[in-house]
Coordinates of C-alpha atoms and ligand atoms in Angstrom, one line a residue:
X4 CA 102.1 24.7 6.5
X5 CA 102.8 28.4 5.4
X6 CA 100.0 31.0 7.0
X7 CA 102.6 34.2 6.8
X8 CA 99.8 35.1 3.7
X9 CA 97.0 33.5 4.0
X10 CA 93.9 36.4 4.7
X11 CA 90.6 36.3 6.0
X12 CA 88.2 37.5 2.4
X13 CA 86.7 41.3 3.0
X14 CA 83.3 41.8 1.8
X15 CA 80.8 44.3 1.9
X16 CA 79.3 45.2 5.7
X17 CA 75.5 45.5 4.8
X18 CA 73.3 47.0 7.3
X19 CA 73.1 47.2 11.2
X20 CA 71.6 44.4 12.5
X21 CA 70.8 42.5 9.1
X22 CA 73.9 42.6 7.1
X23 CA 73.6 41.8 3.8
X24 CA 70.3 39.9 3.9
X25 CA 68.2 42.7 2.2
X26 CA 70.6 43.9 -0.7
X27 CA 70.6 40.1 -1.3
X28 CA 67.1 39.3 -1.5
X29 CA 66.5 41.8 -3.7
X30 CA 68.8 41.1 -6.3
X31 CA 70.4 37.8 -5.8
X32 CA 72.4 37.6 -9.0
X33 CA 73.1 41.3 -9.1
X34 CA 74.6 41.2 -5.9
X35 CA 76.8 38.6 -6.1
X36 CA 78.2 40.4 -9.8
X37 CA 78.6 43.6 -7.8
X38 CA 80.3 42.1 -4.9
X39 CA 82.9 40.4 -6.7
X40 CA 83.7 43.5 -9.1
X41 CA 84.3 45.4 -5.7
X42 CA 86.0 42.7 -3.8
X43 CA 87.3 40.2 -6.2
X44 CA 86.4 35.9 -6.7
X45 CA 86.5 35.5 -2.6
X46 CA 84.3 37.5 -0.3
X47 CA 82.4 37.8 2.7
X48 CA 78.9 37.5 2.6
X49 CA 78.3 37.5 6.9
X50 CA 80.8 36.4 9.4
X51 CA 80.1 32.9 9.1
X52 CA 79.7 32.6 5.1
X53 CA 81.7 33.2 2.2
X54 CA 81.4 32.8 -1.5
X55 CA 84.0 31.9 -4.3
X56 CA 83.3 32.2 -7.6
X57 CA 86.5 31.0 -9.4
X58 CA 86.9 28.3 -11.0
X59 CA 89.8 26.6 -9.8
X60 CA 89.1 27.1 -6.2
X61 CA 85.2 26.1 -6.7
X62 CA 87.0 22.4 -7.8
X63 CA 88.8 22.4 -5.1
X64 CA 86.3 23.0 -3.0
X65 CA 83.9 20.3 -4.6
X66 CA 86.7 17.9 -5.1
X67 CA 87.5 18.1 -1.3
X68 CA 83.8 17.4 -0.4
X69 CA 83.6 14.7 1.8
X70 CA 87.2 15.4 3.6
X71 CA 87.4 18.9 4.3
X72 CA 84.1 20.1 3.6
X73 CA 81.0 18.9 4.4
X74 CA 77.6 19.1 2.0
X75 CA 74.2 19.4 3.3
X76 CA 72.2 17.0 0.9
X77 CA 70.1 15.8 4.0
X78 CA 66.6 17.2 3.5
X79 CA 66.9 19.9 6.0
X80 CA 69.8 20.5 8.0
X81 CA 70.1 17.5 10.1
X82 CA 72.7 17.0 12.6
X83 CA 76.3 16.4 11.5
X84 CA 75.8 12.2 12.8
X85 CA 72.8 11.9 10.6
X86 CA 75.0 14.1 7.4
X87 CA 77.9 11.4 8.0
X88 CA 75.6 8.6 7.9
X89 CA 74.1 10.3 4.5
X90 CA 76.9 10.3 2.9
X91 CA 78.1 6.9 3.6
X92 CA 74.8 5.9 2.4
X93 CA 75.2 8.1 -0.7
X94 CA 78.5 6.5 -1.7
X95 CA 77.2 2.9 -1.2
X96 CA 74.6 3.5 -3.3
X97 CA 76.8 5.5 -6.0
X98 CA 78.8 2.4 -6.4
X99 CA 76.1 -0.4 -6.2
X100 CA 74.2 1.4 -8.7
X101 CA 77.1 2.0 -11.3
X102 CA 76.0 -0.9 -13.9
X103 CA 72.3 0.8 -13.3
X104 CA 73.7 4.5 -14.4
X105 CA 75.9 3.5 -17.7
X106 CA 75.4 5.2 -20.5
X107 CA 74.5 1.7 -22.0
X108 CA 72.0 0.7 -19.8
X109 CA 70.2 4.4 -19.6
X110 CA 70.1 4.0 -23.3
X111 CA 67.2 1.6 -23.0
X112 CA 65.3 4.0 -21.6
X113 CA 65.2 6.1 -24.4
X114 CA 62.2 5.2 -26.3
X115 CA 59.7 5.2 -22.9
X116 CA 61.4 8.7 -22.0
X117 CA 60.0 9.7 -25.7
X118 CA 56.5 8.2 -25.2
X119 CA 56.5 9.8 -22.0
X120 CA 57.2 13.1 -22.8
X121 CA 54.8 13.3 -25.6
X122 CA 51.7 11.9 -23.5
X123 CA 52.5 14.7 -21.0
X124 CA 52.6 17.0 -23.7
X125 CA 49.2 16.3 -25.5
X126 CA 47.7 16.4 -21.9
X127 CA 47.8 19.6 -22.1
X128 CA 47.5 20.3 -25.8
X129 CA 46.0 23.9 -26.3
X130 CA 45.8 24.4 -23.0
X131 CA 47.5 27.4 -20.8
X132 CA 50.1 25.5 -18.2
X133 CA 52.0 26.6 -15.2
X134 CA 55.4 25.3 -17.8
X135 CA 57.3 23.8 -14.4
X136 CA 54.2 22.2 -13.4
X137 CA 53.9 20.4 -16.6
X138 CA 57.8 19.5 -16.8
X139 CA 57.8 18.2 -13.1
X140 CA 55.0 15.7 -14.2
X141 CA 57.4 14.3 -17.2
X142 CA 60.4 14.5 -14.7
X143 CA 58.5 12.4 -11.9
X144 CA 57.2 9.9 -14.3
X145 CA 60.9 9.9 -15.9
X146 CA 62.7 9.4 -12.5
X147 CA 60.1 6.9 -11.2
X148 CA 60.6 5.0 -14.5
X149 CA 64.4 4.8 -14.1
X150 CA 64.1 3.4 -10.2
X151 CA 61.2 1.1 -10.9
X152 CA 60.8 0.8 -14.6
X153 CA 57.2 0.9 -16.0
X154 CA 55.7 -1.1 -12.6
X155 CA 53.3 1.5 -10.4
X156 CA 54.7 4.2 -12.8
X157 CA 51.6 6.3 -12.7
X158 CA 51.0 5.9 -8.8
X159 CA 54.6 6.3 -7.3
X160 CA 54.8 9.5 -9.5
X161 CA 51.8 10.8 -8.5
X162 CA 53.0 10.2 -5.0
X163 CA 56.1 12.0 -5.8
X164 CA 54.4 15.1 -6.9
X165 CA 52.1 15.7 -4.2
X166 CA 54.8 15.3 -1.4
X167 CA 57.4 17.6 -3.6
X168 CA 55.1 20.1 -3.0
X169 CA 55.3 19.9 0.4
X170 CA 59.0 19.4 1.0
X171 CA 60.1 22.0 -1.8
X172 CA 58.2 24.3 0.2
X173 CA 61.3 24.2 3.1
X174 CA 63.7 23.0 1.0
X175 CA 63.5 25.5 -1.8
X176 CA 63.9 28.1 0.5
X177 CA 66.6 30.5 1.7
X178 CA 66.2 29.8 4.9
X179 CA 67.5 26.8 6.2
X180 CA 64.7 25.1 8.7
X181 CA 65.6 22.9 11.5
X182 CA 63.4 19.2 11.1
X183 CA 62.1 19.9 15.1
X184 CA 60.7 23.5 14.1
X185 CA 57.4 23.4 15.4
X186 CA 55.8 25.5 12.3
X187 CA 53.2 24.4 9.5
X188 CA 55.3 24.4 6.7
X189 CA 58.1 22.5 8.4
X190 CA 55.0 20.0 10.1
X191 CA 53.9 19.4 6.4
X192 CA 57.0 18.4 4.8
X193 CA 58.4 16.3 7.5
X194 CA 54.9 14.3 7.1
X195 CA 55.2 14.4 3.4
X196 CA 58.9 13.2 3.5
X197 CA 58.4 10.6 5.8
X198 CA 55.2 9.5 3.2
X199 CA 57.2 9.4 0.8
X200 CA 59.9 7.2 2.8
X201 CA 57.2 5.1 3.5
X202 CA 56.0 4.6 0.0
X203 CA 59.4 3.6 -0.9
X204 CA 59.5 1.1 1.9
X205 CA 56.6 -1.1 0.8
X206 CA 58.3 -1.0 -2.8
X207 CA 61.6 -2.7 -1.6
X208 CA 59.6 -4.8 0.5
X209 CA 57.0 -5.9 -2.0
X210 CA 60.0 -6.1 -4.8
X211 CA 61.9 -8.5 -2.3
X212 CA 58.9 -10.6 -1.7
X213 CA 58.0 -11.2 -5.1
X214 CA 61.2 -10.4 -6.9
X215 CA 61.4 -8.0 -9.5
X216 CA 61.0 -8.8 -13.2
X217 CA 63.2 -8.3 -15.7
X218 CA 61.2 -6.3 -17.8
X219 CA 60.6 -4.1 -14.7
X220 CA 64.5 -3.2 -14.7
X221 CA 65.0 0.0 -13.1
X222 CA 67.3 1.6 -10.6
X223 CA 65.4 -0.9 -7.6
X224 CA 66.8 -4.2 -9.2
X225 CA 70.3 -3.0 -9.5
X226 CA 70.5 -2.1 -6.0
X227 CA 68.5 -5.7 -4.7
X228 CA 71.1 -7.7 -6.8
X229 CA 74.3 -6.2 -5.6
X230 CA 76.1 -9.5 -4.3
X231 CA 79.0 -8.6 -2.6
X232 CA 77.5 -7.0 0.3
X233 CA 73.7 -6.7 -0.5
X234 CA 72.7 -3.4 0.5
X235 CA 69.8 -3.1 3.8
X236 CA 66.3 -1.8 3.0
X237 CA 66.6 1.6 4.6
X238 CA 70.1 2.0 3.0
X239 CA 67.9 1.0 -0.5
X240 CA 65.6 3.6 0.5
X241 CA 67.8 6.5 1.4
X242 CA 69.2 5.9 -2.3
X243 CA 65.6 5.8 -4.0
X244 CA 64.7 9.0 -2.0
X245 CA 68.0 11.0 -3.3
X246 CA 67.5 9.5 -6.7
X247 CA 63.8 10.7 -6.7
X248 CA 64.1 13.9 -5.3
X249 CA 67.1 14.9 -8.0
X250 CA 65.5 13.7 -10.6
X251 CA 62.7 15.7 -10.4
X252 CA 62.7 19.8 -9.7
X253 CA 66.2 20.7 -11.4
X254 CA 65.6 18.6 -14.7
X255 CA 62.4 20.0 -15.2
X256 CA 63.4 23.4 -14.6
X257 CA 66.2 23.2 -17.2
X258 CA 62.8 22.3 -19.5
X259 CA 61.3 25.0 -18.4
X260 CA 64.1 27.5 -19.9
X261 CA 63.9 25.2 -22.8
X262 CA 60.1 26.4 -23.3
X263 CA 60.6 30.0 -23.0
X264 CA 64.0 30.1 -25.0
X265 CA 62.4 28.0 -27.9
X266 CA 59.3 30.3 -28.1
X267 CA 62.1 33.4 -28.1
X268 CA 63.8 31.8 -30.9
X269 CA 62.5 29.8 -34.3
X270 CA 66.1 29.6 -35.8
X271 CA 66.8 27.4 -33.2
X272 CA 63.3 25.4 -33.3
X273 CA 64.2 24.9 -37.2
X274 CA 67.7 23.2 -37.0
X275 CA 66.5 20.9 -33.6
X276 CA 63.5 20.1 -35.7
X277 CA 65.0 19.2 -38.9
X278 CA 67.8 17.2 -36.8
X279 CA 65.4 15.0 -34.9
X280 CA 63.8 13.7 -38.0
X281 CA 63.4 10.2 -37.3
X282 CA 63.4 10.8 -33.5
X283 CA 61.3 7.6 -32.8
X284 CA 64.0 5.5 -35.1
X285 CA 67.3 6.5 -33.0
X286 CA 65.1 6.6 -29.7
X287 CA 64.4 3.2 -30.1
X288 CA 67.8 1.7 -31.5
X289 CA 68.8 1.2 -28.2
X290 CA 72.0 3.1 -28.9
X291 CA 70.4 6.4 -28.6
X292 CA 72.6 9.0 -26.4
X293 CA 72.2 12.8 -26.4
X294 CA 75.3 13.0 -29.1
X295 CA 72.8 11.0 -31.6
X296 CA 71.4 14.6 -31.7
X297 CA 74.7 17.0 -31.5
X298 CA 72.7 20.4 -32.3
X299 CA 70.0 19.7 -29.6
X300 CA 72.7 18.5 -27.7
X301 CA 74.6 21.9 -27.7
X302 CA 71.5 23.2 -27.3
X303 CA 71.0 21.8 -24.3
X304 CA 74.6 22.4 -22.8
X305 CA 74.0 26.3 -23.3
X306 CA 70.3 26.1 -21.6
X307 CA 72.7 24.6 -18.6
X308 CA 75.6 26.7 -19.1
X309 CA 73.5 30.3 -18.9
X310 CA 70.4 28.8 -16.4
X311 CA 72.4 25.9 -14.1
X312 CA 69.4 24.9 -12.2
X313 CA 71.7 24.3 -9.0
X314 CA 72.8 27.9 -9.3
X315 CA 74.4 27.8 -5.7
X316 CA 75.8 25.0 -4.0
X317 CA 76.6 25.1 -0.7
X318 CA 79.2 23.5 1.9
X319 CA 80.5 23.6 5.6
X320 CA 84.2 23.8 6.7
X321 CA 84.7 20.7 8.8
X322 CA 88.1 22.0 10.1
X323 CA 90.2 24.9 10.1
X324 CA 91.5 24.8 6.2
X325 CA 93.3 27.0 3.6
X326 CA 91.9 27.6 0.0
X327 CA 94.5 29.8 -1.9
X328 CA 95.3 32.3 -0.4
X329 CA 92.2 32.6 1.8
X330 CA 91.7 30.7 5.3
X331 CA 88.2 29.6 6.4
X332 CA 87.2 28.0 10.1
X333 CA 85.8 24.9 11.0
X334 CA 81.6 25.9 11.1
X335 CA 82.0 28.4 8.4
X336 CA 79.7 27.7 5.2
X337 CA 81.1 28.6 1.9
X338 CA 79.0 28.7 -1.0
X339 CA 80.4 28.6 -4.8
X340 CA 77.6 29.6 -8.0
X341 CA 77.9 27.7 -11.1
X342 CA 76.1 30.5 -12.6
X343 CA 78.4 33.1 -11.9
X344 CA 81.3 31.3 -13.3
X345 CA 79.4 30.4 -16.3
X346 CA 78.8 34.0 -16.9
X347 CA 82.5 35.1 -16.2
X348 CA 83.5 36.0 -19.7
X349 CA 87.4 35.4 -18.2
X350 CA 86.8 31.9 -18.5
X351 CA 84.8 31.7 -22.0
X352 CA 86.0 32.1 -25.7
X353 CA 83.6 33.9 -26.8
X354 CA 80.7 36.0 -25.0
X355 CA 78.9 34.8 -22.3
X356 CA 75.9 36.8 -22.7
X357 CA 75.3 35.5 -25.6
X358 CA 73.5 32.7 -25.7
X359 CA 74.9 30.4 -28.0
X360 CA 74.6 26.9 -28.6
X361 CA 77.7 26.9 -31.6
X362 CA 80.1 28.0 -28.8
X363 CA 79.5 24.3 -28.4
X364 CA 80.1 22.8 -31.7
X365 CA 83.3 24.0 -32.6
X366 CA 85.3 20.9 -31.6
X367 CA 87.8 22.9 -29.2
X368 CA 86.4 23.1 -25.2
X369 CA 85.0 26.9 -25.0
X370 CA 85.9 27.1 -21.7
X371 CA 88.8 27.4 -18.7
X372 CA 88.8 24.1 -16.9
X373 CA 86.2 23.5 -14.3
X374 CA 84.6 26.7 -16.0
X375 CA 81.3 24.7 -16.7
X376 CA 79.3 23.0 -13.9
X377 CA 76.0 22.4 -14.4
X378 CA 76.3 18.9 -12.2
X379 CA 78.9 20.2 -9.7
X380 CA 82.1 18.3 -9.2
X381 CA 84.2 16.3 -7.2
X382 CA 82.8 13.3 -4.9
X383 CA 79.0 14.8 -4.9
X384 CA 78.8 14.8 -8.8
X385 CA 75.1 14.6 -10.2
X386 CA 74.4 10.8 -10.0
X387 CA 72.2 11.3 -12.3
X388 CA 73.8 13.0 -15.0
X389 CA 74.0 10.9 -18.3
X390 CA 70.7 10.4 -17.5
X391 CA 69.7 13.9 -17.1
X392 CA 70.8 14.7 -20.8
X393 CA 69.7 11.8 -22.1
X394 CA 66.0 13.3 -21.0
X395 CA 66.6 16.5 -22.0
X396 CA 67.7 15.8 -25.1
X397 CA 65.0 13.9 -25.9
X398 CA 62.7 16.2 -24.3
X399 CA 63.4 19.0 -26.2
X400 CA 63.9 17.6 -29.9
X401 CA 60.5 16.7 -29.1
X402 CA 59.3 20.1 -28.1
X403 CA 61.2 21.8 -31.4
X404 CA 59.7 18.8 -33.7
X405 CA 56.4 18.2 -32.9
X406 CA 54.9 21.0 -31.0
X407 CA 54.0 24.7 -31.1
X408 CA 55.0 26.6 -28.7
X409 CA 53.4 30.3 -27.0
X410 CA 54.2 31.4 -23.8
X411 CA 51.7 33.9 -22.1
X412 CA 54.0 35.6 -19.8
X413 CA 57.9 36.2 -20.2
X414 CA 58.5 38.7 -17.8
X415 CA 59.4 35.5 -15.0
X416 CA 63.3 36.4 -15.0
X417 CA 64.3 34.9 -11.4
X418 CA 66.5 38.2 -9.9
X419 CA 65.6 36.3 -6.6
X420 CA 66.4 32.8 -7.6
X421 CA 66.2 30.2 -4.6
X422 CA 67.8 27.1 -4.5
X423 CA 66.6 26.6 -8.0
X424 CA 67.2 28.9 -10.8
X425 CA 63.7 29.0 -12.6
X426 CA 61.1 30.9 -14.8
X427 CA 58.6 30.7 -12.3
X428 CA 55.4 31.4 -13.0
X429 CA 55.7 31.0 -16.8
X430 CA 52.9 29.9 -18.4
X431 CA 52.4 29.4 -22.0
X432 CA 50.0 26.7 -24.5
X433 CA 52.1 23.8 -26.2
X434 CA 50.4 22.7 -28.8
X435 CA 51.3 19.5 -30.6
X436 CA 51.5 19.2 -34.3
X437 CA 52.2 15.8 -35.0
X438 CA 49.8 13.3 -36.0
X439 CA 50.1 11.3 -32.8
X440 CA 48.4 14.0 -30.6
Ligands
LIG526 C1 69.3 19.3 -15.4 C2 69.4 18.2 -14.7 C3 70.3 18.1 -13.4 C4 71.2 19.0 -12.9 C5 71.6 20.4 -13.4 C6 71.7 18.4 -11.7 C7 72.6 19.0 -10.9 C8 73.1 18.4 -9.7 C9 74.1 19.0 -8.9 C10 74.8 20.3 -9.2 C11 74.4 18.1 -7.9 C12 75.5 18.3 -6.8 C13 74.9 19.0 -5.6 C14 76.1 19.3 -4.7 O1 77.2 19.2 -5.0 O2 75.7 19.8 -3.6 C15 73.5 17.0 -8.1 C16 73.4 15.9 -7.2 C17 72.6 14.9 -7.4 N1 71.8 14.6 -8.5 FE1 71.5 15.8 -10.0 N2 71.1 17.2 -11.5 C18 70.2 16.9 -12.6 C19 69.5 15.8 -12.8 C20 69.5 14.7 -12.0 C21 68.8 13.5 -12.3 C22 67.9 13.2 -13.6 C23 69.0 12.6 -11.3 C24 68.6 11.2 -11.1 C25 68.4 10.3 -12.1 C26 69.8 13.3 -10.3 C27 70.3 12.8 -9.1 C28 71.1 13.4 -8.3 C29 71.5 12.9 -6.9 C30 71.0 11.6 -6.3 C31 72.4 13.8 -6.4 C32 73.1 13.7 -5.0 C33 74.4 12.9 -5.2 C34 75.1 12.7 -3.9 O3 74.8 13.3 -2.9 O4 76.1 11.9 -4.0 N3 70.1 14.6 -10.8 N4 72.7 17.2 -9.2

């Protein structure tokens, strides 16, 4: 292997004692931005973590996921045995559950996702809501739906939201906490997470007892009729718990952008409204996919392109390696930001400040490859991703045809985004106009 020019990245020293931590937390976004205009795509954040925010090296890093870099999806940063045994797990489960995840099959789902979305929504008619609160309760009924169908939909979801809360808590924050941390926060999601494991163990049980119907399909039955090499309960479990957890926070965040951008802007409102004429018709066809709907679909791609709810993803070199130019050692984390590449406008056609949901329409890709990723890449993919637009898109032609929208309180712009990218805090009153409410 050549190393004559390979270079450790520079990066910006920070303060005595604390590095970079405060110029960070102040302005997450804008620091990142500055950093790479002084030290270009590859810098050093602290002597044990980089970021790289180009494109073609981000692939490679995502793409290489698994081999030469390790990803911490474990809730909490478990040992690197219990991460191996996670990812097995992970890819088990990605394969069993293919024939559940086809765009066919999540199709089906369509019409119930509608229903869904519009009983959560006249819940609240008139009424000031927290906006993420609301689209958490449509996402947890949505993702309990696609693992279990419409069997204990209202109690498994309600399960899910009162132990997110808990576990979002640690894992929504910078700070990465250690499972044994002897500290209330860390006390109260363990207990949460492990109710929630728990919950999800008496499901597979009770499905394997009594055998789940077919017009219970979900998520649960693929994975209990995979005949090759049935898959164990805990194994089961581990995939219900990813599944659940994913489906929930980042989907309903990218509805929460939905909210405030279609209360900022009533051209838009008009041309999703007068394309999802006859929503209920194509949702329940059976055929229905989020290109039934190609405005709101582009719609929907720019919401994800300009606020990627995963704004940072983060990995661990398993072994001394070379990216580009650049070496990294094993133990170093590197961290890669969708939403700085999305906002790169060296890797878009046209403006990337604007937001702009024709960029999409034009029939030509209006980016550099690997430029947009909203779901990540490689290996670790979003499992969940046909179904994610399939939700969203249904979602929000609902939100543009049948309610009113006023938000309360704009000023939420996240400088000091977390591990989500969110409005938080906005509020606003949806109120529905349709007959139905
Ligand atoms: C706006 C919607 C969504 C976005 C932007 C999104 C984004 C992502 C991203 C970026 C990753 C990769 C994380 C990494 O590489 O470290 C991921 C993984 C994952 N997503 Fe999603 N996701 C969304 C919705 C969903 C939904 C609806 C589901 C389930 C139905 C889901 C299930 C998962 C699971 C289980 C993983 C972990 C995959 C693995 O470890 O192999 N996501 N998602």
């Amino acid at each position: 292997m050549e190393t004559a020019h390979r270079r450790r990245p520079g990066g910006p020293r920070g303060r005595l004692g604390i590095g970079n931590l405060y110029e960070y937390d102040r302005d997450r976004i804008g620091f990142l931005q500055r950093s790479q205009q002084e030290y270009g795509d590859v810098f050093r954040y602290s002597p044990s973590t980089s970021f790289v925010l180009e494109p073609g090296l981000t692939h490679e890093i995502l793409a290489q996921t698994n081999r030469d870099f390790g990803a911490e999806s474990f809730l909490f940063s478990g040992t690197r045995a219990a991460l191996e045994e996670f990812t097995k797990v992970a890819w088990t489960g990605r394969r069993a559950s293919r024939p559940g995840l086809n765009p066919k099959t999540v199709a089906l789902l369509a019409n119930s996702l509608l229903d869904r979305f519009r009983a959560v929504a006249n819940s609240s008619n008139e009424k000031e809501v927290d906006v993420f609160d609301l689209m958490c309760q449509f996402t947890s009924g949505a993702a309990v739906n696609f693992c279990f169908g419409e069997q204990n939909a209202g109690t498994l979801a309600a399960t899910l939201d009162r132990t997110a809360t808990a576990i979002d808590a640690v894992t929504n924050s910078s700070l990465t906490y250690p499972r044994w941390l002897p500290i209330p926060r860390v006390r109260r999601a363990v207990k949460a997470d492990q109710m929630l494991r728990n919950v999800l163990s008496a499901q597979v049980y009770e499905a394997r007892q009594t055998g789940v119907s077919s017009d219970a399909a979900g998520l649960l039955q693929v994975l209990l009729s995979v005949a090759d090499e049935p898959l164990k309960d805990d194994v089961i479990v581990e995939i219900l718990h990813a599944v659940l957890r994913g489906a929930r926070g980042t989907p309903a965040a990218t509805l929460t952008w939905a909210v405030r951008e279609l209360s900022l802007r009533p051209d838009i409102v008009s041309r999703i409204a007068a394309e999802a004429r006859g929503l209920e018709t194509l949702t329940s066809s059976g055929q229905f996919s989020s290109s039934s709907l190609p405005y709101t679909e582009a719609f929907v791609k720019e919401l994800l392109r300009v606020y990627p709810p995963a704004w940072i993803l983060e990995r661990e070199v398993r072994h001394d390696t070379c990216l580009g130019e650049w070496e990294f050692t094993a133990g170093e984390r590197i961290i890669v930001s969708p939403l700085i590449v999305h906002h790169d406008s060296r890797w878009w056609s046209s403006s990337p400040s604007t937001f702009s949901p024709e960029r999409w329409l034009s029939g030509t890709m209006p980016h550099a490859r690997h430029a947009f990723l909203p779901f990540g890449g490689g290996p670790r993919v979003c499992f969940g991703r046909q179904f994610a637009f399939l939700e969203l898109t249904i979602a929000v032609a609902a939100l543009a045809a049948d309610y009113t929208i006023q938000i309360t309180n704009l000023d939420t712009s996240p400088t000091a985004p977390q591990s989500l990218l969110l409005p938080r805090g906005l509020r606003s009153r949806i109120q529905c106009r349709a007959s139905y409410a």
